[in-house]
Amino acid sequence: MNNNSPKGFLIFTCLIIIFSAMKFAQQLVVPFLLAIFISFICAPPLNYLNSKRIPPVISVSIIIIFLISFSLLITYIIGNSINNLGKSLPHYKVKFENQIQSLNEFFSSNGLELNVSLLNQYVDPSTIMQFFANSISAFGNVLTNYFIILLIVAFTLLEISLLSQKVTAILNSKKKIKDFEFLEDKINKYLAIKTIVSAITGLVIFISLSILKIDYAILWGIIAFFFNFIPNIGSILAAIPAVLLSFLQFDISVMLLVVLIYGAVNIVMGNIIEPKYLGKELGLSTLVVFISLIFWGWLLGPVGMILSIPLTIIAKIILENNESTRWVAILLSRKIS
């Protein structure tokens, strides 16, 4: 019998237990992981403040104050927009029925039939809008523990300056220390680039929709920012409510223009800008990215979808540094090296 079989079975069993515990303790695990995620994003500005010889406590306080102010602003905008959107849903439903009727008349004049009753039965704009409202609310439910999240972020940032020293003392191996620094640098780079790209994406979407006078343009910009962290499908999902609303407000020509705007932004950001600065850094195959999105989303909910890439990168690097699990890391990789 292969000696690696019992060890492999033991590792597999341990993973099942760990993932089951994470699923069971999701309400505790998610805020903690989100806090670590925010800490990684805040690490570069913290290092910049420290380089200016600002005391660590003051540097961390500046960042925490900024996070609180930013969060309150975003919460106010989202809450106010969703509240107004909820009140407008019956109005949009009526407009949808009118638009479908107009389309039916257009098709009928050209000898084509449109099944209006079927469309009204299966395509309900209020349901689609409600889905996105619920998705944003799901993030809001996580942020109910925001005070605890901020505390974890604050203490994590205070420990960052001592982290490398502690890791050196614990690992006591140049190779392991180098691997840890490589992991930290890779995640920092991914989160920094992804945050900048997402912010630009949200800003461009907000400005474009504002010019077209689409209702709640700032809400769709914020959704574009957050959903851009979700790989593969995030940018597509973010476009749906704005595209639908443009059709309800105006007509199909404006809707196609909004589709074109989202498509152009996502092509430039997702296929040109991101790959240029990020593509070679991930080292994950497209299939693995998609599977990790589904897996971490199932395990940790909406936040898991956002954290899917950093968590998978961590898993891949850990697997690479163990002879018995290196084959799994190769399967996760974009290429064999």
Coordinates of C-alpha atoms in Angstrom, one line a residue:
M1 CA 0.0 0.0 0.0
N2 CA 1.2 3.5 -0.8
N3 CA 2.5 5.2 2.4
N4 CA 1.1 8.5 1.2
S5 CA -2.5 7.2 1.1
P6 CA -3.1 7.4 4.9
K7 CA -1.5 10.8 5.0
G8 CA -3.5 12.0 2.1
F9 CA -6.7 10.7 3.6
L10 CA -5.8 12.4 6.9
I11 CA -5.2 15.8 5.1
F12 CA -8.5 15.4 3.2
T13 CA -10.4 14.6 6.5
C14 CA -8.8 17.6 8.2
L15 CA -9.9 19.9 5.4
I16 CA -13.5 18.6 5.5
I17 CA -13.5 19.3 9.3
I18 CA -12.0 22.8 8.8
F19 CA -14.4 23.8 6.1
S20 CA -17.4 22.4 8.0
A21 CA -16.3 24.4 11.0
M22 CA -16.0 27.6 8.9
K23 CA -19.4 27.0 7.4
F24 CA -20.9 26.5 10.9
A25 CA -19.1 29.5 12.3
Q26 CA -19.7 31.7 9.3
Q27 CA -21.0 34.7 11.3
L28 CA -17.7 34.7 13.3
V29 CA -15.3 33.8 10.5
V30 CA -16.6 36.3 7.9
P31 CA -16.1 39.5 9.9
F32 CA -12.6 38.3 10.9
L33 CA -11.6 37.5 7.2
L34 CA -13.1 40.8 6.1
A35 CA -11.1 42.6 8.7
I36 CA -7.9 41.0 7.5
F37 CA -8.9 41.8 3.9
I38 CA -9.3 45.5 4.9
S39 CA -6.0 45.5 6.7
F40 CA -4.2 44.3 3.6
I41 CA -5.7 47.2 1.6
C42 CA -4.8 49.6 4.4
A43 CA -1.2 48.3 4.7
P44 CA 0.4 50.5 1.9
P45 CA -1.1 53.8 3.1
L46 CA 0.0 52.8 6.7
N47 CA 3.6 52.1 5.5
Y48 CA 3.5 55.5 3.7
L49 CA 2.5 57.3 6.9
N50 CA 5.1 55.4 8.9
S51 CA 7.7 56.4 6.3
K52 CA 6.9 60.0 7.2
R53 CA 7.9 59.3 10.8
I54 CA 4.3 59.6 12.0
P55 CA 3.9 57.5 15.2
P56 CA 2.1 54.1 14.5
V57 CA -0.8 54.9 16.8
I58 CA -1.5 58.2 15.0
S59 CA -1.1 56.6 11.6
V60 CA -3.6 53.8 12.5
S61 CA -6.0 56.4 14.0
I62 CA -5.9 58.4 10.7
I63 CA -6.7 55.3 8.7
I64 CA -9.5 54.2 11.1
I65 CA -11.1 57.6 11.0
F66 CA -11.0 57.5 7.2
L67 CA -12.6 54.0 7.2
I68 CA -15.4 55.2 9.5
S69 CA -16.1 58.3 7.5
F70 CA -16.0 56.4 4.2
S71 CA -18.3 53.6 5.6
L72 CA -20.8 56.1 7.0
L73 CA -20.9 58.0 3.6
I74 CA -21.4 54.7 1.6
T75 CA -24.0 53.4 4.1
Y76 CA -26.0 56.7 3.8
I77 CA -25.9 56.7 0.0
I78 CA -26.8 53.0 -0.3
G79 CA -29.5 53.2 2.3
N80 CA -31.1 56.3 0.9
S81 CA -31.0 55.0 -2.7
I82 CA -32.4 51.6 -1.8
N83 CA -35.2 53.1 0.2
N84 CA -36.2 55.4 -2.7
L85 CA -35.8 52.6 -5.2
G86 CA -38.1 50.4 -3.1
K87 CA -40.8 53.1 -3.2
S88 CA -40.4 53.4 -7.0
L89 CA -40.7 49.7 -7.9
P90 CA -44.5 49.7 -8.6
H91 CA -43.9 52.7 -10.9
Y92 CA -41.1 50.9 -12.7
K93 CA -43.2 47.8 -13.1
V94 CA -45.9 49.9 -14.9
K95 CA -43.3 51.5 -17.1
F96 CA -41.9 48.0 -18.0
E97 CA -45.4 46.8 -19.1
N98 CA -45.7 50.0 -21.2
Q99 CA -42.3 49.5 -22.8
I100 CA -43.1 45.8 -23.6
Q101 CA -46.4 46.9 -25.1
S102 CA -44.5 49.4 -27.3
L103 CA -42.1 46.8 -28.4
N104 CA -45.0 44.5 -29.2
E105 CA -46.5 47.1 -31.5
F106 CA -43.2 47.6 -33.2
F107 CA -42.7 43.9 -33.8
S108 CA -46.3 43.5 -34.9
S109 CA -45.9 46.3 -37.5
N110 CA -43.0 44.3 -38.9
G111 CA -44.9 41.0 -39.0
L112 CA -43.5 39.5 -35.8
E113 CA -45.3 38.4 -32.7
L114 CA -44.1 39.1 -29.2
N115 CA -45.6 37.0 -26.4
V116 CA -46.4 39.9 -24.0
S117 CA -48.1 37.8 -21.3
L118 CA -45.2 35.4 -21.1
L119 CA -42.7 38.3 -20.7
N120 CA -44.8 39.9 -18.0
Q121 CA -45.1 36.6 -16.3
Y122 CA -41.4 35.7 -16.2
V123 CA -39.6 39.0 -16.4
D124 CA -40.4 41.2 -13.4
P125 CA -38.2 44.2 -13.0
S126 CA -39.2 44.7 -9.4
T127 CA -37.9 41.1 -8.6
I128 CA -34.6 41.9 -10.4
M129 CA -34.1 45.2 -8.5
Q130 CA -35.1 43.5 -5.3
F131 CA -32.4 40.8 -5.9
F132 CA -29.7 43.5 -6.0
A133 CA -31.2 45.3 -3.0
N134 CA -31.0 42.0 -1.1
S135 CA -27.4 41.5 -2.2
I136 CA -26.4 44.9 -0.9
S137 CA -28.3 44.1 2.3
A138 CA -26.3 40.9 2.7
F139 CA -23.2 42.9 2.8
G140 CA -24.9 45.3 5.2
N141 CA -25.7 42.3 7.5
V142 CA -22.0 41.6 7.7
L143 CA -21.2 45.2 8.5
T144 CA -23.5 45.0 11.6
N145 CA -20.4 43.8 13.3
Y146 CA -18.5 46.7 11.9
F147 CA -17.3 48.0 15.2
I148 CA -15.6 44.6 15.9
I149 CA -14.2 44.6 12.3
L150 CA -12.7 48.0 12.9
L151 CA -11.1 46.9 16.2
I152 CA -9.5 43.9 14.5
V153 CA -8.3 46.1 11.7
A154 CA -6.8 48.6 14.2
F155 CA -5.0 45.9 16.2
T156 CA -3.8 44.2 13.0
L157 CA -2.4 47.4 11.6
L158 CA -0.6 48.1 14.9
E159 CA 1.0 44.7 14.7
I160 CA 2.1 45.0 11.1
S161 CA 5.3 46.7 12.0
L162 CA 6.2 43.8 14.3
L163 CA 4.8 41.0 12.1
S164 CA 8.0 40.4 10.1
Q165 CA 10.0 40.1 13.3
K166 CA 7.5 37.7 14.8
V167 CA 7.4 35.6 11.6
T168 CA 11.2 35.5 11.5
A169 CA 11.3 34.3 15.1
I170 CA 8.6 31.7 14.5
L171 CA 9.7 30.2 11.2
N172 CA 13.4 30.3 11.8
S173 CA 14.0 29.4 8.2
K174 CA 15.2 31.7 5.4
K175 CA 13.1 29.8 2.8
K176 CA 9.9 29.9 4.9
I177 CA 10.4 33.6 5.7
K178 CA 11.0 34.3 2.0
D179 CA 7.8 32.4 1.1
F180 CA 5.8 34.4 3.7
E181 CA 7.1 37.7 2.3
F182 CA 6.3 36.5 -1.2
L183 CA 2.7 35.6 -0.1
E184 CA 2.3 38.9 1.7
D185 CA 3.6 40.9 -1.3
K186 CA 1.4 39.0 -3.8
I187 CA -1.8 39.5 -1.8
N188 CA -1.0 43.2 -1.1
K189 CA -0.3 43.8 -4.8
Y190 CA -3.5 42.0 -5.9
L191 CA -5.7 43.9 -3.4
A192 CA -4.1 47.3 -4.2
I193 CA -4.5 46.9 -7.9
K194 CA -8.0 45.4 -7.7
T195 CA -9.1 48.2 -5.4
I196 CA -7.8 50.9 -7.7
V197 CA -9.3 49.3 -10.8
S198 CA -12.6 48.8 -9.0
A199 CA -12.7 52.4 -7.9
I200 CA -12.0 53.7 -11.4
T201 CA -14.6 51.4 -12.8
G202 CA -17.2 52.6 -10.3
L203 CA -16.3 56.3 -11.0
V204 CA -16.5 55.9 -14.8
I205 CA -19.9 54.1 -14.5
F206 CA -21.2 56.8 -12.1
I207 CA -20.1 59.6 -14.4
S208 CA -21.4 57.9 -17.6
L209 CA -24.8 57.1 -16.1
S210 CA -25.1 60.6 -14.6
I211 CA -24.5 62.1 -18.1
L212 CA -27.3 59.9 -19.4
K213 CA -29.5 60.9 -16.4
I214 CA -30.1 57.3 -15.3
D215 CA -31.8 57.2 -11.9
Y216 CA -29.6 56.3 -8.9
A217 CA -26.4 56.6 -10.9
I218 CA -24.3 56.8 -7.7
L219 CA -25.8 53.5 -6.5
W220 CA -24.9 51.7 -9.7
G221 CA -21.4 53.2 -9.5
I222 CA -21.0 51.8 -5.9
I223 CA -22.4 48.5 -7.0
A224 CA -19.9 48.4 -9.9
F225 CA -17.1 49.1 -7.4
F226 CA -18.0 46.3 -5.0
F227 CA -19.0 43.8 -7.6
N228 CA -15.8 44.3 -9.5
F229 CA -14.0 42.4 -6.7
I230 CA -16.0 39.3 -7.6
P231 CA -14.1 37.6 -10.4
N232 CA -15.6 36.7 -13.8
I233 CA -19.3 37.4 -13.2
G234 CA -19.2 40.5 -10.8
S235 CA -19.0 43.1 -13.5
I236 CA -21.7 41.4 -15.5
L237 CA -24.1 41.2 -12.5
A238 CA -23.4 44.9 -11.7
A239 CA -24.6 46.0 -15.1
I240 CA -28.0 44.2 -15.0
P241 CA -30.0 46.7 -12.8
A242 CA -28.6 49.8 -14.6
V243 CA -29.3 48.3 -18.0
L244 CA -32.8 47.4 -17.0
L245 CA -33.5 50.8 -15.5
S246 CA -32.3 52.6 -18.6
F247 CA -34.8 50.6 -20.6
L248 CA -37.6 51.5 -18.1
Q249 CA -36.7 55.2 -18.0
F250 CA -36.1 55.8 -21.7
D251 CA -36.1 53.2 -24.5
I252 CA -34.1 50.3 -26.0
S253 CA -31.6 52.7 -27.7
V254 CA -30.5 54.2 -24.4
M255 CA -30.4 50.6 -22.9
L256 CA -28.1 49.5 -25.7
L257 CA -25.9 52.6 -25.1
V258 CA -25.6 51.6 -21.4
V259 CA -24.7 48.0 -22.4
L260 CA -22.0 49.5 -24.6
I261 CA -20.7 51.7 -21.8
Y262 CA -20.5 48.7 -19.3
G263 CA -19.0 46.5 -22.0
A264 CA -16.3 49.1 -22.9
V265 CA -15.4 49.8 -19.3
N266 CA -15.2 46.1 -18.5
I267 CA -13.1 45.3 -21.6
V268 CA -10.7 48.1 -20.9
M269 CA -10.4 47.4 -17.2
G270 CA -10.8 43.6 -17.1
N271 CA -9.0 42.7 -20.3
I272 CA -6.4 45.4 -20.7
I273 CA -5.6 47.2 -17.5
E274 CA -5.9 44.3 -15.0
P275 CA -4.0 41.7 -17.0
K276 CA -1.2 44.2 -17.6
Y277 CA -0.6 44.8 -13.9
L278 CA -2.1 41.7 -12.4
G279 CA -2.5 38.9 -14.8
K280 CA 0.9 37.3 -14.4
E281 CA 0.8 37.8 -10.7
L282 CA -2.1 35.5 -9.9
G283 CA -0.9 32.3 -11.6
L284 CA -4.4 30.8 -11.4
S285 CA -6.2 29.1 -14.3
T286 CA -9.5 30.7 -15.4
L287 CA -11.3 27.5 -14.4
V288 CA -9.8 27.6 -10.9
V289 CA -10.8 31.3 -10.5
F290 CA -14.4 30.4 -11.4
I291 CA -14.5 27.3 -9.2
S292 CA -13.0 29.2 -6.3
L293 CA -15.7 31.9 -6.7
I294 CA -18.4 29.3 -6.4
F295 CA -16.7 27.4 -3.5
W296 CA -15.9 30.4 -1.3
G297 CA -19.2 32.0 -2.1
W298 CA -21.0 28.9 -0.9
L299 CA -18.8 28.6 2.2
L300 CA -18.7 32.2 3.3
G301 CA -21.5 33.9 1.4
P302 CA -21.1 37.2 -0.6
V303 CA -18.0 38.2 1.3
G304 CA -16.5 34.8 0.3
M305 CA -16.9 35.7 -3.4
I306 CA -14.9 38.9 -2.9
L307 CA -12.2 37.1 -1.0
S308 CA -12.1 34.0 -3.3
I309 CA -9.0 35.0 -5.2
P310 CA -6.8 36.0 -2.1
L311 CA -7.9 32.9 -0.2
T312 CA -7.1 30.7 -3.3
I313 CA -3.7 32.3 -3.7
I314 CA -2.9 31.6 -0.1
A315 CA -4.0 28.0 -0.5
K316 CA -1.9 27.6 -3.7
I317 CA 1.3 29.0 -2.2
I318 CA 0.9 26.8 0.9
L319 CA 0.4 23.7 -1.3
E320 CA 3.4 24.6 -3.4
N321 CA 5.7 24.5 -0.4
N322 CA 4.8 20.9 0.5
E323 CA 6.1 18.0 -1.6
S324 CA 3.1 15.8 -1.0
T325 CA 0.6 18.6 -2.1
R326 CA 2.6 20.3 -4.8
W327 CA 0.6 18.4 -7.5
V328 CA -2.6 20.2 -6.3
A329 CA -0.8 23.5 -6.7
I330 CA 0.1 22.5 -10.2
L331 CA -3.6 21.8 -11.0
L332 CA -4.5 25.3 -9.7
S333 CA -1.8 27.0 -11.8
R334 CA -2.3 28.7 -15.1
K335 CA 0.8 27.0 -16.4
I336 CA 3.2 24.3 -15.4
S337 CA 6.5 25.6 -14.1

